[in-house]
Short mmCIF file of C-alpha atoms in Angstrom, two decimals:
data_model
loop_
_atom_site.label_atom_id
_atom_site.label_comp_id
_atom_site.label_asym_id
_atom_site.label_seq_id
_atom_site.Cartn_x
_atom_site.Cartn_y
_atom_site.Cartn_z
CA UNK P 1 -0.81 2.20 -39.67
CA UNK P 2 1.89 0.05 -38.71
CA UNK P 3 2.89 -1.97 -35.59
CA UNK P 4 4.47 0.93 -33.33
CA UNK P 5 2.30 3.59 -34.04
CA UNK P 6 -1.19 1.65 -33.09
CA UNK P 7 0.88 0.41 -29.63
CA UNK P 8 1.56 4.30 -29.31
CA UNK P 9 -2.20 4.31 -29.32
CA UNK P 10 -2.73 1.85 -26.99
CA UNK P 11 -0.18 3.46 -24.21
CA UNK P 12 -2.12 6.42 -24.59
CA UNK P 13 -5.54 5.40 -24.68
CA UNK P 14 -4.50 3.03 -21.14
CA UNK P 15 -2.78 6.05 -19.84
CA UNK P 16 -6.25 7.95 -20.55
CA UNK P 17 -8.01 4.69 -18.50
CA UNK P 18 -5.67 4.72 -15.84
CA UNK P 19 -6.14 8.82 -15.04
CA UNK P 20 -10.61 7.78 -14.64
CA UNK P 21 -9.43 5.43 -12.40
CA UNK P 22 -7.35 7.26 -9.80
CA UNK P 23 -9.36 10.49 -10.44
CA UNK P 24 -12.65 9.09 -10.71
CA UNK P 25 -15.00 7.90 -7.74
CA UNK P 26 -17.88 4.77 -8.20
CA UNK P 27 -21.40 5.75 -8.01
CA UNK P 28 -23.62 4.14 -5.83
CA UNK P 29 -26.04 2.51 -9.23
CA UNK P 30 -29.48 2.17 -9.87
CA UNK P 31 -29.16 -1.78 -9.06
CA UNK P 32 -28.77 -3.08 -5.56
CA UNK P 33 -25.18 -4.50 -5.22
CA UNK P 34 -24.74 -7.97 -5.45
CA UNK P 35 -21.49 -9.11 -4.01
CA UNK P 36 -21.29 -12.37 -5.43
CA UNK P 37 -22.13 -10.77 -8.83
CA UNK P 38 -18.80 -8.01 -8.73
CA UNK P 39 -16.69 -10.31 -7.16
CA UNK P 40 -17.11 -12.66 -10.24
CA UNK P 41 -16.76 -10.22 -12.71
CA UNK P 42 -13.79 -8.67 -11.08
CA UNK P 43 -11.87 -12.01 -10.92
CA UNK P 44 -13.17 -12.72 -14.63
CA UNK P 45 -12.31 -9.06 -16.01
CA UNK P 46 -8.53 -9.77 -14.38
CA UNK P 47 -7.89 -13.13 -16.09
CA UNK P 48 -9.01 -12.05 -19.41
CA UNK P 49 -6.51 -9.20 -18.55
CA UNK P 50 -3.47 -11.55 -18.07
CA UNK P 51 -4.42 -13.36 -21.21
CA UNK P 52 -4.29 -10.54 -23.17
CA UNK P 53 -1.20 -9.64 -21.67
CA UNK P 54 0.20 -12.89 -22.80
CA UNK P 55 -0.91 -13.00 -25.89
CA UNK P 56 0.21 -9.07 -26.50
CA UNK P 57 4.18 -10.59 -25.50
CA UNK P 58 3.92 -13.03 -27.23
CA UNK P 59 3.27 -11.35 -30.56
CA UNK P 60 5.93 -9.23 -30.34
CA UNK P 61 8.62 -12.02 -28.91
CA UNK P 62 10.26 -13.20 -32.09
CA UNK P 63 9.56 -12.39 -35.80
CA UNK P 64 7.59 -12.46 -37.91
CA UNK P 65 5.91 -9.00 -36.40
CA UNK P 66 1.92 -9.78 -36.75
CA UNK P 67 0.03 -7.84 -39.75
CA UNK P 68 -1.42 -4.32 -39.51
CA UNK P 69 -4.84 -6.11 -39.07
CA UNK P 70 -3.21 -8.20 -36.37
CA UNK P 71 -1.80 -5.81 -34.38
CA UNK P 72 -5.04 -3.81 -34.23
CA UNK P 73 -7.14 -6.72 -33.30
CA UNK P 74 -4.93 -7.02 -30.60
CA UNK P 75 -4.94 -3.69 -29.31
CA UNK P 76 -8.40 -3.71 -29.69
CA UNK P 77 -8.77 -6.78 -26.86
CA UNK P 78 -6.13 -5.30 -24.78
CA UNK P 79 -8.23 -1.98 -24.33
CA UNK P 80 -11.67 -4.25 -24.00
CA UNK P 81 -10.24 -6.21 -21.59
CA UNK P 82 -8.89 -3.21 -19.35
CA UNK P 83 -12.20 -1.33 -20.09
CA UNK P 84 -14.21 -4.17 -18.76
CA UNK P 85 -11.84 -4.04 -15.59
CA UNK P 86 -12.00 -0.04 -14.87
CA UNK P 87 -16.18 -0.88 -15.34
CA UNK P 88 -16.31 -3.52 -12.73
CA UNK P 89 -14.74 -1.86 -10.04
CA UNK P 90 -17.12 1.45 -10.84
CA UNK P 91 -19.62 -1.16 -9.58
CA UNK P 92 -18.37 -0.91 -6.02
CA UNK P 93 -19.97 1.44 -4.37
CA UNK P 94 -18.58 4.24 -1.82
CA UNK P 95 -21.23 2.42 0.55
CA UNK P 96 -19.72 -0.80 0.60
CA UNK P 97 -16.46 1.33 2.36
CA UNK P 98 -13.74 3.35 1.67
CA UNK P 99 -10.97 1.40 2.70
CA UNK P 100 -12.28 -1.64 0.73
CA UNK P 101 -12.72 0.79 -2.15
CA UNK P 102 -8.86 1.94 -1.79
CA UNK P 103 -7.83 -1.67 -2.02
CA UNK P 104 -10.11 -2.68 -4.92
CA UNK P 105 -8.92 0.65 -6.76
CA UNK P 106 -5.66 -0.17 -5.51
CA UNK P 107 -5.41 -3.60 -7.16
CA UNK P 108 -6.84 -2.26 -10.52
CA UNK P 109 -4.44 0.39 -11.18
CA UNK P 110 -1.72 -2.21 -10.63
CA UNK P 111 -3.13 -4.02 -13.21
CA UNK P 112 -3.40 -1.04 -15.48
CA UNK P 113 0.03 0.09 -14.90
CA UNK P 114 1.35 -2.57 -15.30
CA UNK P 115 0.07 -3.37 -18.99
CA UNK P 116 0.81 0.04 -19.26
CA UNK P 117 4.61 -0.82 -18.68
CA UNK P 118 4.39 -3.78 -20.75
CA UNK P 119 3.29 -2.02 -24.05
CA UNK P 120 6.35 0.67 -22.87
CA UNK P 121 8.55 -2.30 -22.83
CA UNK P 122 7.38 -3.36 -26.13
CA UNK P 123 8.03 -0.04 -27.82
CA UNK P 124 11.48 0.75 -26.31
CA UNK P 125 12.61 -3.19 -27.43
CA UNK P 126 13.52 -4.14 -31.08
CA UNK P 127 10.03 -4.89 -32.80
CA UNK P 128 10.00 -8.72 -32.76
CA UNK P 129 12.67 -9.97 -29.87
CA UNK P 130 11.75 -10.47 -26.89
CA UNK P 131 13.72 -8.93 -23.77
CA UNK P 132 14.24 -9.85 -20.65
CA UNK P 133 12.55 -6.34 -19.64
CA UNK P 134 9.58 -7.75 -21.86
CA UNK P 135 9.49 -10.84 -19.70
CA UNK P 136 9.25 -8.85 -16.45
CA UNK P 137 6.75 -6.63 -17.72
CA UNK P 138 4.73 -9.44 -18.70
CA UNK P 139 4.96 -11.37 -15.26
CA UNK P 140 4.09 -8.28 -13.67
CA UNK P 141 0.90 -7.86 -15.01
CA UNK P 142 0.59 -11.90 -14.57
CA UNK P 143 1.22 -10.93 -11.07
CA UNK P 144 -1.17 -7.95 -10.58
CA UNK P 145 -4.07 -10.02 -12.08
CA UNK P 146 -3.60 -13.01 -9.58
CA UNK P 147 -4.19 -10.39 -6.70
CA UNK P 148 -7.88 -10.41 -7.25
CA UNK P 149 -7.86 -13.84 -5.21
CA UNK P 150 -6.57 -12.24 -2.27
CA UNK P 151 -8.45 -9.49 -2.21
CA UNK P 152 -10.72 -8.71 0.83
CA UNK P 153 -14.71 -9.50 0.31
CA UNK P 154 -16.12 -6.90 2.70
CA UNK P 155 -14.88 -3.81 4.64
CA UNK P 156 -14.28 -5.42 7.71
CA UNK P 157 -11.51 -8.10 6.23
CA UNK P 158 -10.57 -4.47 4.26
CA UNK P 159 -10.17 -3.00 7.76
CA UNK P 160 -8.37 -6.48 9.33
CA UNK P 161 -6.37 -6.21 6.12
CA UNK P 162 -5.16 -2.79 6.64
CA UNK P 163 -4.27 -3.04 10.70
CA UNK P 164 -2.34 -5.53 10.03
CA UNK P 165 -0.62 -4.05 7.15
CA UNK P 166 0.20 -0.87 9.92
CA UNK P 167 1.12 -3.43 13.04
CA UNK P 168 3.75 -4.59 10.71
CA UNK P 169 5.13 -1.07 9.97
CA UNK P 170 4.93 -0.76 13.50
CA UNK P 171 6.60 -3.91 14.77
CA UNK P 172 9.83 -3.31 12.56
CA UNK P 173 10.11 0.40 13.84
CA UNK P 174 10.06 -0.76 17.51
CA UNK P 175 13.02 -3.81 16.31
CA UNK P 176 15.10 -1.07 14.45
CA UNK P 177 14.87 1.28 17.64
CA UNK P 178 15.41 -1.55 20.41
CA UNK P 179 18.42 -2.92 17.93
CA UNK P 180 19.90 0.46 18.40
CA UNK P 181 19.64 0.98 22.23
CA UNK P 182 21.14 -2.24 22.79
CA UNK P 183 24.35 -0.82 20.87
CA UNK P 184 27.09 0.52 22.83
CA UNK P 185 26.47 4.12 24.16
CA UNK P 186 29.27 5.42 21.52
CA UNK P 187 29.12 3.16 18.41
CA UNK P 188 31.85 5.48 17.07
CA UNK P 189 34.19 4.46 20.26
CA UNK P 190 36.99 3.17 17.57
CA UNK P 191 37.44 6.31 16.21
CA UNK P 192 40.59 8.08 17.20
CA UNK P 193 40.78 10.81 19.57
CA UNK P 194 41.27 14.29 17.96
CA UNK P 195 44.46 15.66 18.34
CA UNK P 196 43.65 19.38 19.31
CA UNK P 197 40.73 18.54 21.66
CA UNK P 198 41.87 15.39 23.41
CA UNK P 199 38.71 13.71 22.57
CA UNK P 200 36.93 12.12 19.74
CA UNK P 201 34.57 14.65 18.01
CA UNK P 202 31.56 12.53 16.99
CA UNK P 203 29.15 14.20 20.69
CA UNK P 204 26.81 14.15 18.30
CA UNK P 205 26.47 10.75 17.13
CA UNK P 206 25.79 9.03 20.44
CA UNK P 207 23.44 9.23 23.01
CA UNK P 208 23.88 10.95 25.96
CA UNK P 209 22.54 9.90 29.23
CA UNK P 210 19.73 12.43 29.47
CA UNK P 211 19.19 11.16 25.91
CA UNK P 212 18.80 7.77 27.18
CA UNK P 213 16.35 8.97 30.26
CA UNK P 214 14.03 10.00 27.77
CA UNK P 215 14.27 7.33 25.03
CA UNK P 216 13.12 5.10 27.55
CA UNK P 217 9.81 7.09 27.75
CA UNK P 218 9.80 7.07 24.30
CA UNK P 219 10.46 3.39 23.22
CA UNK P 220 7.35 3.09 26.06
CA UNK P 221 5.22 4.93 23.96
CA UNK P 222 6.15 3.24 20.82
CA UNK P 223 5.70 -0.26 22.46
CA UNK P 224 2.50 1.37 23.70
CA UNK P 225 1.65 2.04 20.32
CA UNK P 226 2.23 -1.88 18.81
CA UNK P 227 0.01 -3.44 21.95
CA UNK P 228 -2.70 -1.07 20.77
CA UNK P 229 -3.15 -1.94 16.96
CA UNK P 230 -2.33 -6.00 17.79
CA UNK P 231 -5.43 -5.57 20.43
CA UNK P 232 -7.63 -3.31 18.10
CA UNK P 233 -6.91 -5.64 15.37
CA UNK P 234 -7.78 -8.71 17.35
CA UNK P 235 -11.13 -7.01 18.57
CA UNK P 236 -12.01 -5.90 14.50
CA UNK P 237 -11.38 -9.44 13.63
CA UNK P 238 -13.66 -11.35 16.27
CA UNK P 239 -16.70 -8.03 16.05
CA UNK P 240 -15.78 -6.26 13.39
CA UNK P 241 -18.92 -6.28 10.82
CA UNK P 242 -19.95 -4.89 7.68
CA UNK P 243 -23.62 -5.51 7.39
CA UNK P 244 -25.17 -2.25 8.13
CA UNK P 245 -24.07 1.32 6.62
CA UNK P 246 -23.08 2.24 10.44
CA UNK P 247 -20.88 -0.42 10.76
CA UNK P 248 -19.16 -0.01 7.58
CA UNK P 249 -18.69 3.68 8.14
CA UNK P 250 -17.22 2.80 12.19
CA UNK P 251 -14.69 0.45 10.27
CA UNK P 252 -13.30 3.18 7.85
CA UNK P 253 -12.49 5.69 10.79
CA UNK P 254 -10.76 3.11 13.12
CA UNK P 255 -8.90 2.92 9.39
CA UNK P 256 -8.03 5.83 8.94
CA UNK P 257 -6.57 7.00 12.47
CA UNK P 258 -4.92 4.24 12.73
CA UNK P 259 -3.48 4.98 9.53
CA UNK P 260 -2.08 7.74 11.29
CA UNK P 261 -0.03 5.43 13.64
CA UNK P 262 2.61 4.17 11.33
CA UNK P 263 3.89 7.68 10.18
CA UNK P 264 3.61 9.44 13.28
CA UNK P 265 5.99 6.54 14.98
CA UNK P 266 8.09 7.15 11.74
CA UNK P 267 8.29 10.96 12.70
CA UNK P 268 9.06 10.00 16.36
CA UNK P 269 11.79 7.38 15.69
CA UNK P 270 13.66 9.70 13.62
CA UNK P 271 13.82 12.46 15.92
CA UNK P 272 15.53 9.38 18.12
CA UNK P 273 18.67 9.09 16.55
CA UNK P 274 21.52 11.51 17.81
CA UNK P 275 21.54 14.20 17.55
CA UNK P 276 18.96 14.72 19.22
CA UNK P 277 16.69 17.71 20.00
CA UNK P 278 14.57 16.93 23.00
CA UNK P 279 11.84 19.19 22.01
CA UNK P 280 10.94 17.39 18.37
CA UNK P 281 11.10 14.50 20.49
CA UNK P 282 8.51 15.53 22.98
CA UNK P 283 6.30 17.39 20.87
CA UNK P 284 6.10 13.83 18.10
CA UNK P 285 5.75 11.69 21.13
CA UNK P 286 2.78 14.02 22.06
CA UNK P 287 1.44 13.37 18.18
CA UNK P 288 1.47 9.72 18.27
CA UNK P 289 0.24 9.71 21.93
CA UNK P 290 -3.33 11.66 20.89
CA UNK P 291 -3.08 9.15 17.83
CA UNK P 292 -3.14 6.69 20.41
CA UNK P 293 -5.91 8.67 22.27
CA UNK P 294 -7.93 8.82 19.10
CA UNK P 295 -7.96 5.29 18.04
CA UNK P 296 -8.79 3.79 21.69
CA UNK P 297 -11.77 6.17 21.61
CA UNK P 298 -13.27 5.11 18.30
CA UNK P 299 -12.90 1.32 19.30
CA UNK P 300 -14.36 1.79 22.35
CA UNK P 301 -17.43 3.75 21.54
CA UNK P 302 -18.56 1.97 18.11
CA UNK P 303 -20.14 -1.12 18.00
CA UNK P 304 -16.80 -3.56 18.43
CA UNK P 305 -16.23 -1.93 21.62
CA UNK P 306 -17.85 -4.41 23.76
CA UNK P 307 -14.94 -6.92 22.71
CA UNK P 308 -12.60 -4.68 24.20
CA UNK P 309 -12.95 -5.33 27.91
CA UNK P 310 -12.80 -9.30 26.93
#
């Protein structure tokens, strides 16, 4: 079988990995879960990934093209190292939290796409010189194994991890909108006046003052909105926990609502610009206010709560 056709094999059979991953969900295992234990493996599984990532380039960077034997010894420790990967993070189970779980998952279909993309490369590139393309696939994988390091340990830093992920949407929607009000009322005021109607016909890309009356309610909310997520993430990070099945569950719903926040601010700035139509306006701020609503509920009434008064 010769060179292209086994690393036709490979793309498939990583494809095939890839599709368990996303599709598939961890079990919770017969053996209690030792932290320490996946953690170790996971970081081990990734390096052995990036090596066989560099030794897969490298193979296939200048002539002569490595035997039939070669190339299938190297396929073969390509797939066992991204098999061993997929395995470890089956470890993790749904217990230890969801959003932990999403980032772990996350971080290992990086990996696998981007070997994926490197074997692509390989393929599409004359057998035996390497390509710039071949370069970047290669430090792309490089770069997906590394994240392991970063990763959070537990489902609170998961959680702390993920609000401040959405307080940084959140901050650079309330810039962009505050940039624009500052503006001049008609940012269009160069343009010249239409001949026929003695005025410039652009109404409807400025604001008009009843526009502007309710903006200001608006960019309210939206500032609202950031004040909320910087205090719920300070509270998560000084009583967030993740020692008890409670508390880990408590974590993943002030997760996911506030998930919630960064689109539905999205969906509310938009309706913002001009032209505007005052009732999409209304009816998202009304969306991200029981958002809002939501969040400040489930902080309060779990078991972080009492750090919210403080």
């Amino acid at each position: 079988m010769e060179a292209r056709e086994l690393l036709q094999e490979l793309c498939g059979s990583l494809r095939a990995v890839l599709a368990r991953v996303r599709e598939g969900e961890p079990g919770e295992g017969r053996e209690p879960f030792e932290p320490p234990r996946f953690w170790d493996a996971l970081g081990q599984a990734f390096k052995e990934t990036s090596q066989e990532a560099t030794k897969l380039s490298l193979a296939f960077s200048r002539p002569p093209l490595p035997s039939a034997e070669n190339c299938r010894k190297l396929s073969e420790d390509v797939q066992n190292a991204i098999l061993a990967v997929a395995t470890v993070y089956y470890w993790l189970p749904k217990g230890q939290g969801t959003t932990l779980r999403k980032m772990v998952r996350d971080a290992t279909t990086e990996v696998l796409e981007g070997m994926i993309q490197l074997t692509e490369t390989i393929l599409i590139s004359p057998l035996g010189s390497s390509s710039q393309e071949q370069l970047i696939s290669t430090g792309g994988v490089w770069e997906a194994c590394e994240q392991v390091s970063s990763l959070p340990r537990d489902n609170q830093a998961a959680v702390v991890s993920a609000l401040s992920a959405f307080l940084g949407v959140v901050k650079d929607a309330v810039e962009e909108m505050e940039n624009a009000l500052v503006e001049e009322q008609d940012p269009y005021s160069d343009i010249i006046e239409d001949e026929e109607l003695g005025f410039r016909g652009n109404r409807d890309t400025y604001w008009s003052e009843a526009d502007r009356k309710l903006l200001g309610s608006c960019m309210g909310l939206m500032k609202a909105s950031k004040a909320c997520l910087k205090k719920v993430l300070s509270v998560v990070k000084a009583y967030g926990k993740a020692d008890s099945p409670e508390q880990i569950a408590q974590l993943d719903d002030l997760a996911d609502i506030a998930n919630e926040i960064s689109p539905s601010i999205d969906e509310l700035a938009l309706s913002m610009y001009p032209p505007m139509n005052h009732l999409a306006v209304r009816l998202n701020a009304a969306k991200l206010a029981s958002v809002l609503k939501k969040v400040l509920e489930i902080t309060k009434h779990n078991a972080i709560g009492r750090g919210w008064q403080e």
